[in-house]
Structure formats: C-alpha cells, structure tokens
Short mmCIF file of C-alpha atoms in Angstrom, two decimals:
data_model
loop_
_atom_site.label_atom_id
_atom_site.label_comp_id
_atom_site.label_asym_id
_atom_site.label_seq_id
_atom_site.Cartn_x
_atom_site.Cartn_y
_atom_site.Cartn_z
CA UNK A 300 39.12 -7.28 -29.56
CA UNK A 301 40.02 -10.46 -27.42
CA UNK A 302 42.42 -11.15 -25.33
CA UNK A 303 44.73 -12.90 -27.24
CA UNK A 304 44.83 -9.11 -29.01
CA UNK A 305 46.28 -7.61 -26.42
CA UNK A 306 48.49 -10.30 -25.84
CA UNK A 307 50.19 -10.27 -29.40
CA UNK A 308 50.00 -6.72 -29.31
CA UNK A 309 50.16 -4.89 -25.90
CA UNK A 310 50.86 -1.37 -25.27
CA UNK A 311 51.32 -0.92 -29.40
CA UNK A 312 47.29 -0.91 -28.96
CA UNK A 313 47.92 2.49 -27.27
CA UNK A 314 50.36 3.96 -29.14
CA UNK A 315 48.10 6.80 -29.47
CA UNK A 316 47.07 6.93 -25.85
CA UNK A 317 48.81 9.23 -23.12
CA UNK A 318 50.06 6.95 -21.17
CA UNK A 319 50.44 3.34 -20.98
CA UNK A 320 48.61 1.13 -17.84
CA UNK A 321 48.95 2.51 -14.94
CA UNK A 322 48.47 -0.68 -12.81
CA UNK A 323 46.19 -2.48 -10.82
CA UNK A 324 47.37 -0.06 -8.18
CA UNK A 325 45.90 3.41 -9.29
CA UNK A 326 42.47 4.29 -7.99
CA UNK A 327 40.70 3.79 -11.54
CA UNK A 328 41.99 0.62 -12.40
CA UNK A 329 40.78 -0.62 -8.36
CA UNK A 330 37.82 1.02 -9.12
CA UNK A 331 37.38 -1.20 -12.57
CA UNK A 332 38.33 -4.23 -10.82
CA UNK A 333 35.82 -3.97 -8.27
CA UNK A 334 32.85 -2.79 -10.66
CA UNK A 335 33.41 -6.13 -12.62
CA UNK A 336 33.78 -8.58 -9.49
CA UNK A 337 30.29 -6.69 -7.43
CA UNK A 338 28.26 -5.33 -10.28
CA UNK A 339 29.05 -6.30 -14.12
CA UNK A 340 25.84 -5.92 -14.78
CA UNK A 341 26.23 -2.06 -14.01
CA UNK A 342 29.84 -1.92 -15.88
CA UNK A 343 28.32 -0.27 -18.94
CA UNK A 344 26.90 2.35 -16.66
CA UNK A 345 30.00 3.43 -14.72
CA UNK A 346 32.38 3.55 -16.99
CA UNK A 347 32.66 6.07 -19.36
CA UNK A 348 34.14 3.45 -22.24
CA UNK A 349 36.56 3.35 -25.07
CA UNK A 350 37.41 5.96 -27.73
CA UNK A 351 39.29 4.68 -30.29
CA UNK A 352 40.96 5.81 -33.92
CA UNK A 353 41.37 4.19 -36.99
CA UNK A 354 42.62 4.87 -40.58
CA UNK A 355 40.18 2.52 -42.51
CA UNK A 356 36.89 0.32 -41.51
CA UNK A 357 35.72 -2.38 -43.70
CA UNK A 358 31.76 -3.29 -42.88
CA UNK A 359 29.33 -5.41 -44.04
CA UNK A 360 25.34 -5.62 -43.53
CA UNK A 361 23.50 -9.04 -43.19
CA UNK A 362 20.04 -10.25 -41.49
CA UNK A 363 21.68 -9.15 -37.95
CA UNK A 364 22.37 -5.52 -38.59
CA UNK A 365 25.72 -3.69 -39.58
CA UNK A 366 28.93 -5.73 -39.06
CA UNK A 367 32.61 -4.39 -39.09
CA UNK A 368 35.11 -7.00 -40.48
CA UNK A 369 38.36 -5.16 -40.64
CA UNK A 370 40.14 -2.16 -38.38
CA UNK A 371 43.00 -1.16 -39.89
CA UNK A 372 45.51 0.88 -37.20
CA UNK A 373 43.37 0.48 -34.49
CA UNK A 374 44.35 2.96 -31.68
CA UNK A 375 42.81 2.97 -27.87
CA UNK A 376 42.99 7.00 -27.20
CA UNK A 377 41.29 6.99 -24.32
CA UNK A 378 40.51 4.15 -22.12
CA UNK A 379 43.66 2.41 -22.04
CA UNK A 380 42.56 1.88 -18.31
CA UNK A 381 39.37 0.37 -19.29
CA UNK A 382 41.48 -2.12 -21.55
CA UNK A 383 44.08 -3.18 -19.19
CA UNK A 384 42.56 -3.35 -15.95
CA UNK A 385 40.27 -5.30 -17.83
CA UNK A 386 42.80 -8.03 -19.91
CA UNK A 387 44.55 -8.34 -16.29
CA UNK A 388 41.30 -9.34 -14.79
CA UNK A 389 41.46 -12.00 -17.55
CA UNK A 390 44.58 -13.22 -16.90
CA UNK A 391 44.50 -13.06 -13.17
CA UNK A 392 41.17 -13.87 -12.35
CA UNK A 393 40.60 -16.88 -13.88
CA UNK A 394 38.40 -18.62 -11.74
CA UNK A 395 35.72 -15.68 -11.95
CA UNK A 396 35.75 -15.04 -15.83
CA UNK A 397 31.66 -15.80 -15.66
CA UNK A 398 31.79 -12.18 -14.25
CA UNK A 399 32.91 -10.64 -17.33
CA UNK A 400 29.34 -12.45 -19.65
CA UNK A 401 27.72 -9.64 -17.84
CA UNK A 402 30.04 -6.64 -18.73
CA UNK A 403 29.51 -4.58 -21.64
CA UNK A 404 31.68 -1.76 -23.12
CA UNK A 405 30.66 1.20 -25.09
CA UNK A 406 33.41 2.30 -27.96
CA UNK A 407 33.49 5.42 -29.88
CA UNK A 408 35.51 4.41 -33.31
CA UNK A 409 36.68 7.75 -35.23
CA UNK A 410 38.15 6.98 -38.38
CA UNK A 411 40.55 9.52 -39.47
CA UNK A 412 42.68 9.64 -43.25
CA UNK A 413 45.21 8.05 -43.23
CA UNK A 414 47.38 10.93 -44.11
CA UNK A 415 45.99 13.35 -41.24
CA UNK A 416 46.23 10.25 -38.32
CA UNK A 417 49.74 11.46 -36.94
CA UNK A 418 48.58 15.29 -36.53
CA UNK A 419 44.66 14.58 -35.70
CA UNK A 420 45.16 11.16 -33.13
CA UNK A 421 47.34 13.12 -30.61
CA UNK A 422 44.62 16.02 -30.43
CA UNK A 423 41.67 13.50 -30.08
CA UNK A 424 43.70 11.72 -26.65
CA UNK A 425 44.69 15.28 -25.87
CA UNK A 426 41.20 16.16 -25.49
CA UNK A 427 38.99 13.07 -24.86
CA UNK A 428 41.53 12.18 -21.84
CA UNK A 429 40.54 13.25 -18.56
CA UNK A 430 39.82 10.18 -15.91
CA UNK A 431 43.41 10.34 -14.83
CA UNK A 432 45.65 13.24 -13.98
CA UNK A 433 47.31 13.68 -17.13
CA UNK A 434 50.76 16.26 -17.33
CA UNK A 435 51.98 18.03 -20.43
CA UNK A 436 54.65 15.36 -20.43
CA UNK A 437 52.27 12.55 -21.43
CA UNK A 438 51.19 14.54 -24.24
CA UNK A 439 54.82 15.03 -25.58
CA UNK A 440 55.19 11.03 -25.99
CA UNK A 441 53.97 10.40 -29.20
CA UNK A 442 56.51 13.20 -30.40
CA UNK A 443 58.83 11.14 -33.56
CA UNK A 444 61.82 12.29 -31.04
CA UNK A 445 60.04 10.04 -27.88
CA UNK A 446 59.71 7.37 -30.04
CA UNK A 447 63.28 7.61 -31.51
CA UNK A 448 64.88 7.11 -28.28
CA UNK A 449 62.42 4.18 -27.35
CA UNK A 450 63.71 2.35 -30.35
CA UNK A 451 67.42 3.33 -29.31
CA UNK A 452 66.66 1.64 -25.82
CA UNK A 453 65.33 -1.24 -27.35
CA UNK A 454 68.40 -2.03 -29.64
CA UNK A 455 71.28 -1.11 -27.60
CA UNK A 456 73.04 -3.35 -25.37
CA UNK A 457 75.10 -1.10 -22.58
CA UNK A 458 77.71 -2.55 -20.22
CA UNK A 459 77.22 -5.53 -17.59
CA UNK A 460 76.50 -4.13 -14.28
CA UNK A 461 79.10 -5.28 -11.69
CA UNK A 462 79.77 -8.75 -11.21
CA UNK A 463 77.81 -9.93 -13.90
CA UNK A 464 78.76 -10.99 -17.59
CA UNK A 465 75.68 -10.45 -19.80
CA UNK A 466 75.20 -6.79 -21.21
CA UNK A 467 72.09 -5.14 -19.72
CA UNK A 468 69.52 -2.26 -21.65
CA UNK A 469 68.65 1.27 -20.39
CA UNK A 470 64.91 0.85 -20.19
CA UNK A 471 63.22 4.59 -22.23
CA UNK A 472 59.95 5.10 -20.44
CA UNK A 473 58.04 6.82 -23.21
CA UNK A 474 54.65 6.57 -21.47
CA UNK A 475 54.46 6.82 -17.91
CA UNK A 476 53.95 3.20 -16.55
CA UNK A 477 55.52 1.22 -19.82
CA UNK A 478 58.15 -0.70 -17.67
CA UNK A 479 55.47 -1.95 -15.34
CA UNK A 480 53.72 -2.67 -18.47
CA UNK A 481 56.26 -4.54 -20.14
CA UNK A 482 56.73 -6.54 -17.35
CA UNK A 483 53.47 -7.83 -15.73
CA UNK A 484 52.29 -8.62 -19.39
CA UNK A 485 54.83 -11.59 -19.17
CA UNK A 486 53.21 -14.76 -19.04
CA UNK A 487 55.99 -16.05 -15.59
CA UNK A 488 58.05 -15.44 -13.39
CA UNK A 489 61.36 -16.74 -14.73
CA UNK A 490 60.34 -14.15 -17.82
CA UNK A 491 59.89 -11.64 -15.64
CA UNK A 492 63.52 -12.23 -14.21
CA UNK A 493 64.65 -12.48 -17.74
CA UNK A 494 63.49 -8.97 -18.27
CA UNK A 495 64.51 -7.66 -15.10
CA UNK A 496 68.13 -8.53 -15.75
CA UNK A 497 68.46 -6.92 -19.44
CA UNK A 498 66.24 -3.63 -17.87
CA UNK A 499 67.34 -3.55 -14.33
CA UNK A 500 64.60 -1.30 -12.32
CA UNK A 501 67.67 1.22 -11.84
CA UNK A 502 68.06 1.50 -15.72
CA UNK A 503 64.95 3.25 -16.27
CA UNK A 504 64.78 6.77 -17.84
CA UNK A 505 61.45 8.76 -17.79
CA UNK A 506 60.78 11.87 -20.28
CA UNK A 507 61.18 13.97 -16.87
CA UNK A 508 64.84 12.52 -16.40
CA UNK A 509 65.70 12.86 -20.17
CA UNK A 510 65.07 16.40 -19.63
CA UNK A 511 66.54 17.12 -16.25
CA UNK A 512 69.85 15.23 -17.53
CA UNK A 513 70.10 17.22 -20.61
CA UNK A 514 69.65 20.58 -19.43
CA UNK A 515 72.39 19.97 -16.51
CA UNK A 516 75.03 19.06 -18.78
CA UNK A 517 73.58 21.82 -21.59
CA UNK A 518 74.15 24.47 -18.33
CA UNK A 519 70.28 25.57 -17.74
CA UNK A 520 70.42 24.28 -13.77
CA UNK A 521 68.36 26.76 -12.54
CA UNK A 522 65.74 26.02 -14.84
CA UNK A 523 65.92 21.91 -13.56
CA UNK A 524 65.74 23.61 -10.48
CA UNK A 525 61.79 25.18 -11.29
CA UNK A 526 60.72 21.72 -10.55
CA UNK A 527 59.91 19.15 -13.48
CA UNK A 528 57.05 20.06 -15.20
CA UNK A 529 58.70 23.56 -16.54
CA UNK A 530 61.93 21.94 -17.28
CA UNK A 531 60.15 19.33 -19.53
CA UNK A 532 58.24 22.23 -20.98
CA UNK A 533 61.33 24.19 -21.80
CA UNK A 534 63.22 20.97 -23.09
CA UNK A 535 60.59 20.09 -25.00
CA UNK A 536 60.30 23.12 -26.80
CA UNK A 537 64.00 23.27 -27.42
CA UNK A 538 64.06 19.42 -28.75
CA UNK A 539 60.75 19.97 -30.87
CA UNK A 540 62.25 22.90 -33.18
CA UNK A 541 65.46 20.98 -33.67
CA UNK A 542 64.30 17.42 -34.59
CA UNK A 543 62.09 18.77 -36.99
CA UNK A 544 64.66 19.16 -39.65
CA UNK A 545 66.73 16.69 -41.10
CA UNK A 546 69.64 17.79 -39.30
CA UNK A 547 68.34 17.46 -35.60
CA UNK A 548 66.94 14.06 -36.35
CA UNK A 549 70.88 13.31 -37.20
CA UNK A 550 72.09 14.89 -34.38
CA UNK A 551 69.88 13.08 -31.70
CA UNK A 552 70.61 9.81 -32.88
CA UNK A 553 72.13 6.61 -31.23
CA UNK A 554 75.19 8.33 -29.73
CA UNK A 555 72.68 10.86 -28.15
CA UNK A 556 70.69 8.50 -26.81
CA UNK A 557 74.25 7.11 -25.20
CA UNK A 558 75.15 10.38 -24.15
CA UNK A 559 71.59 10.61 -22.65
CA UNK A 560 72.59 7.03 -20.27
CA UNK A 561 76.14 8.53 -19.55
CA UNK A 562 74.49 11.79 -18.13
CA UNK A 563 72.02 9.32 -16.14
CA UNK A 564 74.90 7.37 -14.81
CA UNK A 565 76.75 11.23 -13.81
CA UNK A 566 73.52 12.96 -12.34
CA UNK A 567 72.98 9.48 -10.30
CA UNK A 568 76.62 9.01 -9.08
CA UNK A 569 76.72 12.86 -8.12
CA UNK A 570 73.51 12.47 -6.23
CA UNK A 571 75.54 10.08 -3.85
CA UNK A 572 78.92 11.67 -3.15
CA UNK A 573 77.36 14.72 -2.61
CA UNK A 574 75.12 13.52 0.11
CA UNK A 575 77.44 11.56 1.45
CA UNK A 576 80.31 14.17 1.47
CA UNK A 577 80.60 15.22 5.39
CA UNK A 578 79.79 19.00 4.46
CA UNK A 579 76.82 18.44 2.96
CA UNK A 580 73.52 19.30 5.91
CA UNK A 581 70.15 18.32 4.43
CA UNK A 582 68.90 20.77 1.62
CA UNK A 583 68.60 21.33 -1.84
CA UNK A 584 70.30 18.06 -2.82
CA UNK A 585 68.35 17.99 -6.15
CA UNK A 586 69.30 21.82 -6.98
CA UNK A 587 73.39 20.61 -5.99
CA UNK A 588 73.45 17.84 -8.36
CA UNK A 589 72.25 20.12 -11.46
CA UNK A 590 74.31 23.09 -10.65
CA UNK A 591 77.60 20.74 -10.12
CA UNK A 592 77.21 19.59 -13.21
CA UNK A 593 76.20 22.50 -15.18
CA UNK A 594 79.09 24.34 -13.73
CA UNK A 595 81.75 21.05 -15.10
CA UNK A 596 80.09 21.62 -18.05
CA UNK A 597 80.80 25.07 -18.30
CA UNK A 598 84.21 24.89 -16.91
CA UNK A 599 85.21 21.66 -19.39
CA UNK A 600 83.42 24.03 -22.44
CA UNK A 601 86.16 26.77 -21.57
CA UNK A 602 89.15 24.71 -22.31
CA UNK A 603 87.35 23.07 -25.42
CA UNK A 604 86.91 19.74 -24.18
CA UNK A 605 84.47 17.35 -23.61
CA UNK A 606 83.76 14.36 -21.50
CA UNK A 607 84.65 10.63 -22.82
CA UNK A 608 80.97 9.84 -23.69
CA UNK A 609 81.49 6.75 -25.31
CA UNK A 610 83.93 5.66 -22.78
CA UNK A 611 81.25 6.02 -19.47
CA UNK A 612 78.84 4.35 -22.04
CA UNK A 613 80.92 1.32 -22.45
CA UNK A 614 82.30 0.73 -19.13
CA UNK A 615 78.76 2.76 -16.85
CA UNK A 616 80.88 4.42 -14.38
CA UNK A 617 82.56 7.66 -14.29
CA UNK A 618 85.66 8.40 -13.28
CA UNK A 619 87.12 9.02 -9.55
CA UNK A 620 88.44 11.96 -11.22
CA UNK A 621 85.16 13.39 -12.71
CA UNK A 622 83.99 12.89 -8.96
CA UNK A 623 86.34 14.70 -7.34
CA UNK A 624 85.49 17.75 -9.77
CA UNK A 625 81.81 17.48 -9.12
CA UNK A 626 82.21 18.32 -5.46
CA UNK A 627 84.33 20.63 -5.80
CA UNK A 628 81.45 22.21 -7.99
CA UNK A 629 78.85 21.45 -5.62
CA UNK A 630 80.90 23.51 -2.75
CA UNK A 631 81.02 26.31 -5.23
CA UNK A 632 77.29 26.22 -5.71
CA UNK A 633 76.98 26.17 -1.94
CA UNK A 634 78.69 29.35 -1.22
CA UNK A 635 76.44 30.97 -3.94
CA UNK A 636 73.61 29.19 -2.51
CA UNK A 637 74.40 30.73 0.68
CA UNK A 638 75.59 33.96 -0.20
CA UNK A 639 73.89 36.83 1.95
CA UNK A 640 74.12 39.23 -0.63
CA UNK A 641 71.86 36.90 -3.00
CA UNK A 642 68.79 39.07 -4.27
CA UNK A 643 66.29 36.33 -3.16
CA UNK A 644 66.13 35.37 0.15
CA UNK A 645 64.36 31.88 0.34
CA UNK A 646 67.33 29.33 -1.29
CA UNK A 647 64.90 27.27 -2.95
CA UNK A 648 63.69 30.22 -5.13
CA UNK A 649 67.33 31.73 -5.55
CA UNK A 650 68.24 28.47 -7.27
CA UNK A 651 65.40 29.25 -9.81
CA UNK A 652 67.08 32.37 -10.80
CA UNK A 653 69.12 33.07 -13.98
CA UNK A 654 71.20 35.02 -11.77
CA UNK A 655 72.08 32.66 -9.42
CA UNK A 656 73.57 29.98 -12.26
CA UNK A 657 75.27 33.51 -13.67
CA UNK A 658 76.77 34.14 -10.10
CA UNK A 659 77.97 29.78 -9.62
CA UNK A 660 79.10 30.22 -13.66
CA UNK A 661 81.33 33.36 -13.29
CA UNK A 662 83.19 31.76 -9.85
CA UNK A 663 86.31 30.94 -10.43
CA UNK A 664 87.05 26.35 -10.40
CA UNK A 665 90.16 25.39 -11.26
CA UNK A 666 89.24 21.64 -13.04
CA UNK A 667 92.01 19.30 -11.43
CA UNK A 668 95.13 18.30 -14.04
CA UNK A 669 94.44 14.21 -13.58
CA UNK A 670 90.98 15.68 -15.07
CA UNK A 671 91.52 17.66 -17.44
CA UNK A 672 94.11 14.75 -18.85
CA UNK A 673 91.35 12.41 -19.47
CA UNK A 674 89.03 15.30 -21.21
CA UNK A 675 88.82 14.83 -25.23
CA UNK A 676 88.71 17.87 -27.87
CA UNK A 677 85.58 18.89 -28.87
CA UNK A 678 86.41 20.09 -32.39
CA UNK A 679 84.58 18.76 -34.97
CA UNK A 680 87.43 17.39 -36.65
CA UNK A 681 88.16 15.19 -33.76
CA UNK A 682 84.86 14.22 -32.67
CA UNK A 683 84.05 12.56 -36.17
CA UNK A 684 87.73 11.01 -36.02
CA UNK A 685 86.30 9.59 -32.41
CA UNK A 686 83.02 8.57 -33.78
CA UNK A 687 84.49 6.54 -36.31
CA UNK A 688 86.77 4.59 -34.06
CA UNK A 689 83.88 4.36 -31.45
CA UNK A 690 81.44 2.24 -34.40
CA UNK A 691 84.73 0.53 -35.45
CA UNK A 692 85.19 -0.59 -31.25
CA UNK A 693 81.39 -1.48 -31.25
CA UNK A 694 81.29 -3.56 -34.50
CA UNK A 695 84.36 -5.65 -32.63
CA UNK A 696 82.13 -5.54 -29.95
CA UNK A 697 79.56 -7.47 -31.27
CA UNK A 698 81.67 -9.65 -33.55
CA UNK A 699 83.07 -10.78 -30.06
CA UNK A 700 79.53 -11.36 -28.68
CA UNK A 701 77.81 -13.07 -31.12
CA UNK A 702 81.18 -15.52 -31.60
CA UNK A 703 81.14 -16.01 -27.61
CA UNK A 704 77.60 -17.01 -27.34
CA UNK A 705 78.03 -19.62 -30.47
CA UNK A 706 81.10 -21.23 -28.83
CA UNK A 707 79.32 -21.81 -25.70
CA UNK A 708 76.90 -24.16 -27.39
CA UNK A 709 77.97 -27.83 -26.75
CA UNK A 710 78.78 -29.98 -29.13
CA UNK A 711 76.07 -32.13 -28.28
CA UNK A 712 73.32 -29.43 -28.91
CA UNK A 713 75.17 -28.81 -31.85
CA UNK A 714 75.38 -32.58 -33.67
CA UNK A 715 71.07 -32.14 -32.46
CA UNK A 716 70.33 -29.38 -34.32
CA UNK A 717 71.89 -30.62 -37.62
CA UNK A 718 70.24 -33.91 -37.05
CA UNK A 719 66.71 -33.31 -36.79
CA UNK A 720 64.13 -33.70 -38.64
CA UNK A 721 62.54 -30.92 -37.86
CA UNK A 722 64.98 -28.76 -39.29
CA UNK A 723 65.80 -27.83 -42.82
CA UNK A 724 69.50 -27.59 -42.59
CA UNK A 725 70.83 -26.11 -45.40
CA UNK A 726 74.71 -27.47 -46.59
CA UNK A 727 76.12 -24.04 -45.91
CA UNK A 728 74.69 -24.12 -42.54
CA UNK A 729 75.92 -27.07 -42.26
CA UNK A 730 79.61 -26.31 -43.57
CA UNK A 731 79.55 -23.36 -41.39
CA UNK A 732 78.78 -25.34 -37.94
CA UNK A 733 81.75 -27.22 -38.92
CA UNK A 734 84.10 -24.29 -39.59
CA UNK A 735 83.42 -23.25 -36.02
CA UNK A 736 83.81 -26.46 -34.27
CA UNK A 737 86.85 -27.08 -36.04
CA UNK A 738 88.46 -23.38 -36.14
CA UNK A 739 86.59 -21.85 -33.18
CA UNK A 740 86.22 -18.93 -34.79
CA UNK A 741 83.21 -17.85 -38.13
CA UNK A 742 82.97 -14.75 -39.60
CA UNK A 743 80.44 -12.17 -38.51
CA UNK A 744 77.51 -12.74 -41.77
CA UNK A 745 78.48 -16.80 -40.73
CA UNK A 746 77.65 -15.97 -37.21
CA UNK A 747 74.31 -14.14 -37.95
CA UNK A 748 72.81 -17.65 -40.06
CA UNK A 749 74.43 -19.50 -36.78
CA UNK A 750 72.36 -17.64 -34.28
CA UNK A 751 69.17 -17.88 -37.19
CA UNK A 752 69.67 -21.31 -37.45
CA UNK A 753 69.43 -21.26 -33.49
CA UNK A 754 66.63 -19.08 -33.53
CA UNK A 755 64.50 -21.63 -36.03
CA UNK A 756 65.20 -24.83 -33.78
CA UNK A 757 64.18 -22.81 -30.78
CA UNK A 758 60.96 -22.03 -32.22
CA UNK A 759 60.34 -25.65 -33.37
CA UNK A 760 60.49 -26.38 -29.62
CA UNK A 761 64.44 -27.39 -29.20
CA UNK A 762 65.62 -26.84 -26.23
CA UNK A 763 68.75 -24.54 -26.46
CA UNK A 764 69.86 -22.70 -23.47
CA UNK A 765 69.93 -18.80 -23.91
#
C-alpha cells in the first residue's frame, strides 16, 4: 500500500474499521508521530501493527520467497491510526521522509469468503480494536442503516444558509472523526474552503445526534435524558429490527434522512430560545430541549397533525410559531421538573424517569391557533398526496439549478469549449449549446450532457469556473 492508495481511496480503506482518523491530535496518533521522527528504527517494536481483511489473495512464489500480487476488498480493521498518522506524516513532513526507510510495519491479512465478509469483518474490528477508547456507537457504523444515511448526506443538496446563494450539505458523521477526515485529506486550502462551504462545521450530524433527535420528536425524552451512550443503545436497537425488512429500509429513506436535518435544525434552534428566555437559571438545558419537544410532539400527535417536514427542509428554519410553542413546553417541563411531590429528589435523575415524561405528557398545553394553522394531516392519504408534490417541487428544483448554473457560463467559455481540439464535440452537443444561447432555456436530459460536456473539458484542464 503507498501513498497514492490512500490518496485515491481514503477512509473507504477503513470501511471496516470503527472509526475513521482521529487526528494528529489524539494521544496515539502524537505518539506515532513522534516514534517515526526519534526512533524508526524501533517503529516495528512499539506499535502493535495492522490487521487487515480481505475476500480473495492472489500469490505467487519466485527465487525471493512468497509474493502477493492482488488484494481484493482490502479492509484496515484495526490500525486505521497506524495508517493515517502515518500517510499524514507523508504528506506533511516532507522534508524528513528519509525517516520513514527505517520504519517497518507488521500486518495480519485474514481472508474471509466473500459471502461471510459483511457478518465476520465487523466481529474481527469488534474484537481486535482496543488502542483507543472505542463506544458501542462505533461499532453500530457499519450497520446498512449508517451507511444509508451517509449516502443520503452525500447526495442531497439542503437550503443556502443566510445570505448566501449556493445550496449547502448536512455532513452524516458515520465514523467518529470522518469530517476531519474528509477535510485535511484535501490537497489546499482553497479545497478545504470549497468543502467547508457545501458541509459547514455546524451541518454535522454524529450517530449520537441522529439518535438524540429522533427519540425527542418519537416522545422517549427521558431516555435522551440517561445521557448518550443508552439512548444510542436503545435507538439502535429500535432502528436495527425495523431496517431489517424491506419495509423499514423504505421507510428510512431520503425523506427520513430530511426529517432527520429538520429535527437537527428544531433541537438546535430550541437549545437557544430556551437559554436565552429570561426564566430560564442554569440547569438541565439538555433535558429542556428533549422534553419541549417530545411534549410538541405529543401534543401535535393528539390533533393528528404533523409538522411541515419538507417545508423546514427546504427553507432550514422553523417557524416563529413552532418557537413560541416550544417554550411554552419547556415551562411545562419546568414545573414538572420542579415539582416537590416528584418521587426522585435529585432533578437530573427525575428527568431519567418514565414517570416524569408521563407527568410533562399528561399536563395540560394548549398548542397556539397561528400553530396549529400551519400543522399538516398526518393521514396516510395525505402524506403520500404531500410526498408526491414534495418530489414534483424538488425535480423543479433542480431543473432550475442545473439551467441557472449553465446560463451563467459566458459566451466566451462557451464558443472555447466547442472549439477545441481537445474536445470531441458531438453535433447534438453542439445543437444543444446553441438552443440555450439562443432560447435561454434546455430541457432537463439537454442540461445533464451540458454540465457532462462541462465536466469533460474540465478534466482536460479547461478552465471553467465552478
């Protein structure tokens, strides 16, 4: 493995592992760093190596012993550490690479059939990981559902945040440390900027925060309020029966994964009015914010409504409304918080208590009328009715997009493209370029060999601004 691997294929390499690199920053990966700048020599030594899976290995013996010519799904289970603290040496330390002709790493290779690698390769990490504090949540990421939603975050584009004009991503954090990851892997800093503007740092979601959002809106806040760990667990084993049917992988599709961001952007926006509403002491914030929302939920589930997902998707903000009704949820939870008749004394460990969300469930809210008015039915009727105007809105969406960013190429750039002679312009491309500079407007298959055409005189070396 060089490094021009790990460059081509980054954290795919540890698709298998727990966890993706930690960063330069965690005591290992100092502790690496160090090892190979004072004593190379010695890296074989102190570290413990590589343990790696694979589905197939093709060898060969000559006069120099037993070779291995091909790995096929190659997987770095444990010492994903090793590998990155290492390839960031490489790329950082350039001036000292002679210190790496003196390091040597071990490598276990297990190869494993290739219909038994998606049950046996999350054991083997389970168990041969142990140099880094690893939680039950890093074991959970290589679950189909994980990787689902990391694919949803990858694909779809979510509202401009204020003042700008370009649509931005919701960054899914599958393994802890992937957006770091993602990032320092590029090779500058105007790509880093790039990045930082379609995943802003404040549109990251963790496994932790998947769960935490979905069990305050699915009414469980007092188990949020147990502390992380056993709200993942009991998420986790909710999500894990479900997606394993053909149904649940249906139901916790792309509009989940938008409900998901919506309940982000809620959970977020409640965290700040309710510590900045002048009643509000210092306290069980964190145990506030779930049970506000829990108790909407369970107050907007009694009139057989629901929220306007797709709407707080599209535009990422929630309504003055919804606020209003959220602190006036909060208060509720207060009193019951505060209540001297509660059974446990210490607040903290009342808030833990099925009994407490019974007590905040059964007190009476009245949801405000402005509110309620901007609520949508929740048959099923309706919601399929919804969800086919929604793709309808989004496929206009798009159409709109990809027609925007065509028209802002100049003519110039244009009358270049078709000219060169590095490009194989077909005649339909061609006819097509002059559709839209005539017309201003192509239709959406035209506009999809547009931006190819685009794409192929970027890549030999054009220079077309993004």
């Amino acid at each position: 493995m060089c490094s021009s691997d790990l460059d081509r294929f980054g954290s795919r390499l540890l698709e298998g592992n727990v966890r993706s690199f930690l960063s330069a920053r965690g005591s290992v990966n100092k502790g690496i760093r160090a090892t190979i700048l004072a004593s190379p020599e010695q890296f074989l030594a102190f570290n413990n190596g590589l343990s790696t899976t694979a589905t197939g290995v093709e060898t060969k013996v000559d006069s120099e012993g037993l070779k291995i010519l091909k790995i096929r799904d190659l997987q770095i289970v444990n010492g994903g550490q090793t590998t990155a603290s290492l390839f960031t040496y490489m790329r950082q330390e350039k001036e000292k690479l002679n210190h790496l002709d003196e390091v040597s790493v071990q490598l276990k290779l297990i190869v494993v059939p290739p219909e038994a690698a998606a049950e046996l390769v999350p054991k083997i990490a389970r168990f041969a990981n142990t140099q880094n504090r690893i939680s039950e949540t890093d074991f959970f990421s290589n679950s189909p559902f994980h990787v689902r939603m990391e694919e949803w975050s990858q694909k779809l584009n979510a509202g401009p945040k204020s003042g700008e004009v370009a649509p931005t991503r919701w960054f899914y954090e599958r393994t802890r440390g992937a957006y770091l990851n993602e990032k320092t892997k590029l090779n500058s800093a105007a790509d880093e900027k790039k990045f930082e503007r379609q995943y802003p740092r404040n549109q990251v979601i963790t496994k932790m925060d998947l769960a935490k959002y979905h069990n305050s809106w699915n009414q469980k806040p007092h188990i949020v309020s147990r502390g992380a760990q056993k709200n993942f667990v009991d998420f986790a084993s909710d999500v894990a029966d479900k997606y394993a049917t053909e149904e649940g992988k249906q139901r916790y599709g792309d509009d989940y994964y938008k409900r998901i961001v919506a309940q982000a952007i809620i959970f977020e926006r409640a965290r700040k009015i309710i510590s900045s509403a002048d009643w509000y002491q210092t306290g069980y914030l964190a145990n506030l914010v779930t049970y506000a929302i829990a108790k909407v939920s369970r107050e907007i589930s009694k009139h057989n409504l629901d929220l306007p997902w797709a709407q707080i998707w599209r535009t990422q903000v929630i309504s003055t409304a919804l606020e209003a009704n959220l602190l006036n949820a909060a208060l509720v939870a207060l009193k019951v918080f505060n209540d001297p008749t509660r059974v446990q004394q210490n607040v903290g460990e009342w808030t833990k208590t099925e009994a407490c969300w019974k007590k905040v469930s059964d007190h009476p809210l009245d949801l405000t009328q402005d509110f309620l008015e901007s609520l949508e039915s929740s048959t099923l009727e309706e919601k399929r009715e919804r969800a086919t105007e929604e793709k309808a809105k989004g496929k206009l969406l798009g159409e709109l997009e990809k027609l925007k960013m065509l028209l802002s190429v100049t003519s110039s750039t244009w009358d270049e493209i078709t000219s060169s002679n590095r490009l194989s312009v077909s005649p339909m491309e061609l006819s097509i370029v002059k559709t839209l500079r005539r017309d201003g407007y192509v239709s959406e298959k035209q506009a999809d060999k547009l931006l190819a055409l685009i794409v192929r005189a970027r890549n030999e070396g054009m220079s077309i601004p993004e």
